[in-house]
């Protein structure tokens, strides 16, 4: 089937039919001999796993889920609620205990002890004491400090008016007289003396010194300085500048015409020398040896080998692995069909040999026999119940008759030995067990031996 399908999609090339014919028969033999038992075992394992999952794991999981749900609902949830209530109750107890220990005593102490005590202390002690101290201070100020202060002020005013003010006026007149009659004339004399010294002594001597200094500067220092400057400029211009310019021209010519061309030549020659020594050989080796060798190796050796390997791999995949895969899939499906047929045959045999005869026996034999046994058992049980009730009632009658006979015999013996006893009240037949007559009489009252008979 798969070969025909393969043939429809991609017909095998000519000359390959014998190969497929040679491969098909061994593959089918291999499928029947090896793959079929493996597929049968695999199907049995699958059926067993499904049965175990359906009959054991799923009920066990459902039972475990129900057990967990029941445990959660009737054990863990009440336990959690109880723990929550316990924790809440413990928290409330701790809260009230903390309030009772740490808050209420101090709040009560502050509210009912400290605040009233401080208020009473302020109202009845500190406030009256403050008012008394204020009155004492006011009385002291009014009756002691005020008169003494007035006396002190009067004394100070008298001292200022009759002592300090006249003495100050006298001191001021004395100072003004000393300034007017002594210090001002002596100061004017000193100023006139200083002006005369400046005008007739210091000013002419200063003018003479200035004229001398200017004459020395004009006729001595200035010509000598000018001569020294001319000499220095002449030495710089005609002695130092030409050699310096010649040296600069020589250095510039040396730099321009010797060092610069030598540097340019060195800059041009150094990289080419480095390239000629260290780059060009390796570049030539890479360009003319390695690259041609690698290209030739890839073109004439590796590429043909790769193409041959690719063709071999494609041929192996197309003409060996693909048919083997198709044959393996076909053998697996064939083994599955055979296994399914074997399973259906075994199920048919089980149903024909075991299940249907057992159902027929259960339906045609066991069920009527069971019904018959049930009816016989029901009838025998009813007969046994009736016989038991009849025998129990007969035994009751016999027991009642024997008991009455014994009671009468005992009464006759007592009468013969002790005489006629007092009349006993007639017993109600309603109190006699096992009586077959209707209880129409009411029971007589009990007779007490401790009370006298009337």
Coordinates of C-alpha atoms in Angstrom, one line a residue:
X1 CA 0.0 0.0 0.0
X2 CA 2.8 2.4 1.0
X3 CA 4.8 1.4 -2.0
X4 CA 1.8 2.1 -4.3
X5 CA 1.3 5.4 -2.5
X6 CA 5.0 6.2 -2.9
X7 CA 4.7 5.2 -6.5
X8 CA 1.8 7.6 -7.1
X9 CA 3.7 10.6 -5.6
X10 CA 7.2 9.8 -6.9
X11 CA 7.6 6.7 -9.1
X12 CA 10.8 4.8 -8.4
X13 CA 13.3 5.0 -11.2
X14 CA 13.7 2.2 -13.6
X15 CA 15.6 -0.8 -12.3
X16 CA 14.6 -0.3 -8.7
X17 CA 11.5 -2.6 -8.7
X18 CA 13.7 -5.6 -8.1
X19 CA 15.3 -3.8 -5.1
X20 CA 11.8 -3.1 -3.6
X21 CA 10.8 -6.7 -4.3
X22 CA 13.9 -8.0 -2.6
X23 CA 13.3 -5.7 0.4
X24 CA 9.5 -6.1 0.8
X25 CA 9.4 -9.8 1.6
X26 CA 12.1 -9.8 4.3
X27 CA 10.6 -6.6 5.8
X28 CA 7.2 -8.3 6.0
X29 CA 8.7 -11.4 7.6
X30 CA 10.5 -9.2 10.0
X31 CA 7.2 -7.4 10.7
X32 CA 5.4 -10.6 11.4
X33 CA 8.2 -12.2 13.5
X34 CA 9.5 -9.3 15.5
X35 CA 7.4 -6.2 15.2
X36 CA 4.0 -8.0 15.7
X37 CA 4.9 -9.3 19.2
X38 CA 6.3 -5.9 20.1
X39 CA 3.1 -4.2 18.9
X40 CA 1.0 -6.8 20.7
X41 CA 2.9 -6.2 23.9
X42 CA 2.6 -2.4 23.4
X43 CA -1.2 -2.7 22.9
X44 CA -1.5 -4.8 26.0
X45 CA 0.5 -2.3 28.0
X46 CA -1.7 0.5 26.6
X47 CA -4.8 -1.4 27.6
X48 CA -3.4 -2.2 31.0
X49 CA -2.4 1.4 31.6
X50 CA -5.8 2.6 30.5
X51 CA -7.5 0.0 32.8
X52 CA -5.3 0.9 35.7
X53 CA -5.9 4.6 35.1
X54 CA -9.7 4.1 34.7
X55 CA -10.1 1.5 37.5
X56 CA -7.4 2.5 40.0
X57 CA -5.7 5.8 39.5
X58 CA -8.8 7.9 38.7
X59 CA -10.9 6.4 41.6
X60 CA -7.9 6.8 43.8
X61 CA -7.5 10.4 42.7
X62 CA -11.2 11.1 43.2
X63 CA -11.1 9.4 46.6
X64 CA -8.0 11.4 47.5
X65 CA -9.7 14.6 46.3
X66 CA -12.9 13.8 48.2
X67 CA -10.8 12.9 51.3
X68 CA -8.9 16.1 51.0
X69 CA -12.1 18.1 50.4
X70 CA -13.7 16.4 53.4
X71 CA -10.5 16.9 55.5
X72 CA -10.5 20.6 54.4
X73 CA -14.2 21.1 55.1
X74 CA -14.7 19.1 58.3
X75 CA -11.2 19.1 59.9
X76 CA -8.9 21.9 58.6
X77 CA -11.5 24.6 58.2
X78 CA -13.0 24.0 61.7
X79 CA -9.5 23.7 63.1
X80 CA -8.5 27.0 61.3
X81 CA -11.7 28.7 62.5
X82 CA -11.0 27.4 66.0
X83 CA -7.4 28.6 65.8
X84 CA -8.7 31.9 64.5
X85 CA -11.2 32.2 67.3
X86 CA -8.5 31.2 69.8
X87 CA -6.1 33.7 68.4
X88 CA -8.8 36.4 68.4
X89 CA -9.8 35.5 71.9
X90 CA -6.1 35.4 73.0
X91 CA -5.6 38.8 71.3
X92 CA -8.7 40.2 73.1
X93 CA -7.5 38.8 76.4
X94 CA -4.0 40.1 75.9
X95 CA -5.4 43.5 74.8
X96 CA -7.6 43.8 77.9
X97 CA -4.8 42.5 80.1
X98 CA -2.4 45.1 78.6
X99 CA -5.1 47.8 79.1
X100 CA -5.7 46.6 82.7
X101 CA -2.0 46.5 83.5
X102 CA -0.4 49.3 81.4
X103 CA -3.1 51.8 80.7
X104 CA -6.1 51.9 83.1
X105 CA -4.1 52.1 86.3
X106 CA -2.0 55.0 85.0
X107 CA -5.1 56.6 83.4
X108 CA -7.0 56.3 86.7
X109 CA -4.0 57.6 88.6
X110 CA -3.7 60.6 86.3
X111 CA -7.5 61.2 86.1
X112 CA -8.5 60.6 89.7
X113 CA -5.4 61.3 91.7
X114 CA -2.8 63.6 90.0
X115 CA -5.3 66.0 88.2
X116 CA -7.5 66.5 91.3
X117 CA -4.5 66.6 93.6
X118 CA -2.7 69.2 91.4
X119 CA -6.0 71.2 91.0
X120 CA -6.6 71.2 94.8
X121 CA -2.9 72.0 95.5
X122 CA -3.1 75.0 93.1
X123 CA -6.5 76.1 94.3
X124 CA -6.0 75.7 98.1
X125 CA -2.2 76.2 98.5
X126 CA -0.3 77.7 95.6
X127 CA -2.9 80.3 94.6
X128 CA -3.5 81.6 98.2
X129 CA 0.3 81.5 98.8
X130 CA 0.8 83.5 95.6
X131 CA -1.8 86.0 96.5
X132 CA -0.3 86.4 100.0
X133 CA 3.2 86.9 98.5
X134 CA 1.8 89.4 96.1
X135 CA 0.2 91.4 98.9
X136 CA 3.3 91.2 101.0
X137 CA 5.4 92.5 98.0
X138 CA 3.0 95.3 97.3
X139 CA 2.9 96.3 101.0
X140 CA 6.7 96.3 101.1
X141 CA 6.8 98.4 97.9
X142 CA 4.1 100.8 99.1
X143 CA 5.1 101.2 102.7
X144 CA 8.9 100.6 102.6
X145 CA 10.6 101.0 99.2
X146 CA 8.5 103.9 98.0
X147 CA 9.4 106.3 101.0
X148 CA 13.0 105.1 100.9
X149 CA 13.2 105.6 97.1
X150 CA 11.7 109.2 97.5
X151 CA 14.4 109.9 100.1
X152 CA 17.1 108.6 97.9
X153 CA 15.8 110.6 94.9
X154 CA 15.7 113.8 97.0
X155 CA 19.2 113.2 98.3
X156 CA 20.5 112.6 94.8
X157 CA 18.7 115.7 93.5
X158 CA 20.2 117.8 96.3
X159 CA 23.7 116.4 95.7
X160 CA 23.3 117.3 91.9
X161 CA 21.9 120.7 92.6
X162 CA 24.1 121.9 95.4
X163 CA 27.3 119.9 94.9
X164 CA 27.8 118.4 91.5
X165 CA 26.4 121.3 89.3
X166 CA 28.4 124.1 91.1
X167 CA 31.5 122.0 91.1
X168 CA 31.0 121.2 87.4
X169 CA 30.5 124.9 86.5
X170 CA 33.6 125.8 88.4
X171 CA 35.6 123.0 86.7
X172 CA 34.3 124.2 83.3
X173 CA 35.3 127.9 84.0
X174 CA 38.7 126.7 85.1
X175 CA 39.2 124.6 82.0
X176 CA 38.0 127.5 79.8
X177 CA 40.3 129.9 81.6
X178 CA 43.2 127.5 81.2
X179 CA 42.4 127.1 77.5
X180 CA 42.0 130.8 76.9
X181 CA 44.8 132.2 78.9
X182 CA 47.4 129.4 78.7
X183 CA 46.9 126.7 76.1
X184 CA 45.6 128.9 73.2
X185 CA 48.5 131.5 73.4
X186 CA 51.1 128.7 73.8
X187 CA 49.6 126.8 70.9
X188 CA 49.7 130.0 68.7
X189 CA 53.3 130.5 69.7
X190 CA 54.1 127.0 68.8
X191 CA 52.3 127.3 65.4
X192 CA 54.2 130.6 64.6
X193 CA 57.5 128.9 65.5
X194 CA 56.7 125.9 63.3
X195 CA 55.6 128.2 60.4
X196 CA 58.8 130.3 60.7
X197 CA 60.9 127.1 60.7
X198 CA 59.1 125.9 57.6
X199 CA 59.3 129.2 55.8
X200 CA 62.8 130.3 56.6
X201 CA 64.6 127.0 57.2
X202 CA 62.9 123.8 55.8
X203 CA 61.5 125.3 52.5
X204 CA 64.7 127.0 51.3
X205 CA 66.8 123.9 52.3
X206 CA 64.2 121.6 50.5
X207 CA 64.3 123.9 47.4
X208 CA 68.1 123.7 47.4
X209 CA 68.1 119.9 47.7
X210 CA 65.5 119.6 44.9
X211 CA 67.6 121.9 42.6
X212 CA 70.7 119.8 43.5
X213 CA 68.9 116.5 42.7
X214 CA 67.4 117.9 39.4
X215 CA 70.8 119.3 38.4
X216 CA 72.4 115.9 39.1
X217 CA 69.7 114.1 37.1
X218 CA 69.8 116.6 34.2
X219 CA 73.5 117.2 33.9
X220 CA 74.9 113.9 35.2
X221 CA 72.6 110.9 35.4
X222 CA 70.5 111.6 32.3
X223 CA 73.5 112.0 29.9
X224 CA 75.3 109.0 31.3
X225 CA 72.1 106.9 31.1
X226 CA 71.6 108.0 27.5
X227 CA 75.2 107.2 26.7
X228 CA 74.8 103.7 28.3
X229 CA 71.5 103.1 26.5
X230 CA 73.1 104.2 23.1
X231 CA 76.0 101.9 23.8
X232 CA 73.8 99.0 24.7
X233 CA 71.6 99.5 21.6
X234 CA 74.6 99.8 19.4
X235 CA 76.1 96.6 20.9
X236 CA 72.7 94.8 20.4
X237 CA 72.1 96.2 16.9
X238 CA 75.6 96.0 15.4
X239 CA 77.2 93.2 17.5
X240 CA 74.6 90.7 18.8
X241 CA 71.8 90.9 16.2
X242 CA 73.9 90.0 13.0
X243 CA 75.4 86.8 14.5
X244 CA 72.0 85.8 15.9
X245 CA 70.4 86.4 12.4
X246 CA 73.2 84.5 10.8
X247 CA 72.8 81.6 13.2
X248 CA 69.0 81.6 12.7
X249 CA 69.4 81.7 8.9
X250 CA 71.9 78.8 9.1
X251 CA 69.6 76.7 11.4
X252 CA 66.6 77.5 9.1
X253 CA 68.5 76.5 6.0
X254 CA 69.8 73.3 7.7
X255 CA 66.2 72.4 8.7
X256 CA 64.7 73.4 5.3
X257 CA 67.3 71.9 3.0
X258 CA 68.8 69.1 5.0
X259 CA 66.6 67.8 7.9
X260 CA 63.2 68.1 6.1
X261 CA 64.2 66.2 2.9
X262 CA 66.0 63.6 5.1
X263 CA 62.8 63.2 7.2
X264 CA 60.6 63.0 4.1
X265 CA 63.0 60.4 2.7
X266 CA 63.0 58.5 6.0
X267 CA 59.1 58.7 6.2
X268 CA 58.8 57.4 2.7
X269 CA 61.4 54.7 3.1
X270 CA 60.6 53.3 6.5
X271 CA 57.1 51.9 5.8
X272 CA 58.2 50.5 2.5
X273 CA 61.2 48.9 4.1
X274 CA 58.9 47.5 6.8
X275 CA 56.4 46.3 4.2
X276 CA 59.2 44.8 2.1
X277 CA 60.7 43.0 5.0
X278 CA 57.5 41.9 7.0
X279 CA 54.4 42.4 4.8
X280 CA 55.1 41.7 1.2
X281 CA 56.6 38.2 1.7
X282 CA 53.5 37.0 3.7
X283 CA 51.1 38.8 1.3
X284 CA 52.8 37.2 -1.6
X285 CA 52.8 33.8 0.2
X286 CA 49.0 34.3 0.9
X287 CA 48.2 35.6 -2.6
X288 CA 50.3 33.3 -4.7
X289 CA 50.5 30.1 -2.6
X290 CA 47.8 29.7 0.1
X291 CA 44.9 31.2 -1.8
X292 CA 45.6 29.2 -5.0
X293 CA 46.2 26.0 -3.0
X294 CA 43.0 26.5 -0.9
X295 CA 41.0 27.4 -4.0
X296 CA 42.4 24.4 -5.9
X297 CA 41.8 22.1 -3.0
X298 CA 38.2 23.4 -2.5
X299 CA 37.5 23.4 -6.3
X300 CA 39.1 20.1 -7.3
X301 CA 39.0 18.1 -4.1
X302 CA 36.6 19.3 -1.4
X303 CA 33.7 20.4 -3.6
X304 CA 33.7 17.1 -5.6
X305 CA 33.9 15.2 -2.4
X306 CA 31.1 17.3 -0.9
X307 CA 28.9 16.9 -4.0
X308 CA 29.6 13.1 -4.0
X309 CA 28.8 12.9 -0.3
X310 CA 25.6 14.9 -0.8
X311 CA 24.6 12.7 -3.7
X312 CA 25.5 9.7 -1.7
X313 CA 23.5 11.0 1.3
X314 CA 20.5 11.9 -0.9
X315 CA 20.6 8.6 -2.6
X316 CA 21.0 6.8 0.7
X317 CA 18.1 8.9 2.1
X318 CA 15.9 8.5 -1.0
X319 CA 16.6 4.9 -1.9
X320 CA 17.4 3.3 1.4
X321 CA 16.3 5.2 4.5
X322 CA 13.0 6.5 3.0
X323 CA 11.9 3.0 1.8
X324 CA 13.0 1.5 5.1
X325 CA 11.0 4.2 6.9
X326 CA 8.0 3.6 4.8
X327 CA 8.4 -0.2 5.3
X328 CA 8.8 0.3 9.1
X329 CA 5.7 2.5 9.2
X330 CA 3.8 -0.1 7.1
X331 CA 5.0 -2.9 9.3
X332 CA 4.0 -1.0 12.4
X333 CA 0.5 -0.3 11.0
X334 CA 0.3 -4.0 9.8
X335 CA 1.3 -5.2 13.2
X336 CA -1.3 -2.8 14.7
X337 CA -4.0 -4.2 12.5
X338 CA -3.0 -7.8 13.2
X339 CA -2.9 -7.0 17.0
X340 CA -6.3 -5.3 16.7
X341 CA -7.6 -8.4 14.9
X342 CA -6.1 -10.7 17.5
X343 CA -7.6 -8.6 20.2
X344 CA -11.0 -8.6 18.6
X345 CA -10.7 -12.4 18.1
X346 CA -9.9 -12.9 21.7
X347 CA -12.7 -10.7 22.8
X348 CA -15.1 -12.6 20.4
X349 CA -13.8 -15.9 21.8
X350 CA -14.3 -14.6 25.4
X351 CA -17.8 -13.3 24.7
X352 CA -18.7 -16.6 22.8
X353 CA -17.1 -19.0 25.2
X354 CA -17.5 -17.3 28.6
X355 CA -19.6 -14.2 28.7
X356 CA -22.6 -15.2 26.6
X357 CA -22.9 -18.7 28.2
X358 CA -22.5 -17.2 31.6
X359 CA -25.2 -14.6 30.8
X360 CA -27.5 -17.3 29.5
X361 CA -26.8 -19.4 32.6
X362 CA -27.5 -16.4 34.8
X363 CA -30.6 -15.4 32.9
X364 CA -32.1 -18.9 32.2
X365 CA -30.9 -20.9 35.2
X366 CA -29.6 -18.8 38.1
X367 CA -32.4 -16.2 38.0
X368 CA -35.4 -18.7 38.0
X369 CA -33.6 -20.8 40.7
X370 CA -32.9 -17.7 42.7
X371 CA -36.5 -16.6 42.4
X372 CA -37.7 -20.1 43.4
X373 CA -35.3 -20.2 46.4
X374 CA -36.5 -16.7 47.4
X375 CA -40.2 -17.8 47.2
X376 CA -39.4 -21.1 49.1
X377 CA -37.5 -19.1 51.7
X378 CA -40.2 -16.6 52.0
X379 CA -42.9 -19.3 52.4
X380 CA -40.8 -21.3 54.9
X381 CA -40.0 -18.2 56.9
X382 CA -43.8 -17.3 57.0
X383 CA -44.6 -20.9 58.1
X384 CA -41.9 -20.9 60.7
X385 CA -43.1 -17.5 62.0
X386 CA -46.7 -18.9 62.3
X387 CA -45.4 -22.1 63.9
X388 CA -43.3 -20.1 66.3
X389 CA -46.2 -17.8 67.3
X390 CA -48.5 -20.9 67.7
X391 CA -46.0 -22.7 69.8
X392 CA -45.3 -19.6 71.9
X393 CA -49.1 -19.1 72.5
X394 CA -49.5 -22.8 73.4
X395 CA -46.6 -22.7 75.8
X396 CA -48.0 -19.6 77.3
X397 CA -51.4 -21.3 77.9
X398 CA -49.6 -24.3 79.4
X399 CA -47.5 -22.1 81.6
X400 CA -50.6 -20.2 82.7
X401 CA -52.5 -23.4 83.5
X402 CA -49.6 -24.8 85.5
X403 CA -49.2 -21.6 87.3
X404 CA -52.9 -21.4 88.2
X405 CA -52.8 -25.0 89.4
X406 CA -49.8 -24.4 91.6
X407 CA -51.3 -21.2 93.0
X408 CA -54.6 -23.2 93.8
X409 CA -52.6 -26.0 95.4
X410 CA -50.6 -23.6 97.5
X411 CA -53.8 -21.8 98.6
X412 CA -55.4 -25.2 99.6
X413 CA -52.3 -26.2 101.6
X414 CA -52.3 -22.8 103.4
X415 CA -56.0 -23.1 104.1
X416 CA -55.5 -26.6 105.5
X417 CA -52.7 -25.5 107.7
X418 CA -53.6 -22.0 108.9
X419 CA -57.4 -21.8 108.4
X420 CA -59.4 -19.6 106.3
X421 CA -57.4 -16.5 105.5
X422 CA -59.0 -13.1 105.1
X423 CA -60.7 -12.4 101.9
X424 CA -58.2 -11.3 99.3
X425 CA -59.3 -8.9 96.6
X426 CA -59.9 -10.5 93.2
X427 CA -56.9 -10.0 91.0
X428 CA -57.5 -8.3 87.7
X429 CA -57.0 -10.6 84.8
X430 CA -55.5 -7.6 83.0
X431 CA -52.3 -8.1 85.1
X432 CA -52.1 -11.8 84.2
X433 CA -49.5 -12.3 81.4
X434 CA -50.5 -14.6 78.6
X435 CA -54.3 -14.1 79.1
X436 CA -56.3 -14.7 76.0
X437 CA -59.4 -12.9 77.2
X438 CA -60.0 -9.2 77.0
X439 CA -58.9 -7.2 80.0
X440 CA -62.2 -5.7 81.0
X441 CA -61.7 -5.3 84.8
X442 CA -59.6 -2.6 86.4
X443 CA -56.7 -3.8 88.5
X444 CA -57.3 -4.0 92.3
X445 CA -55.3 -1.9 94.6
X446 CA -52.1 -3.3 96.1
X447 CA -52.5 -4.7 99.6
X448 CA -49.8 -3.5 102.1
X449 CA -48.9 -5.9 104.9
X450 CA -47.8 -3.0 107.1
X451 CA -51.3 -1.3 107.1
X452 CA -54.2 -2.9 109.1
X453 CA -56.8 -4.6 107.0
X454 CA -60.4 -3.0 107.3

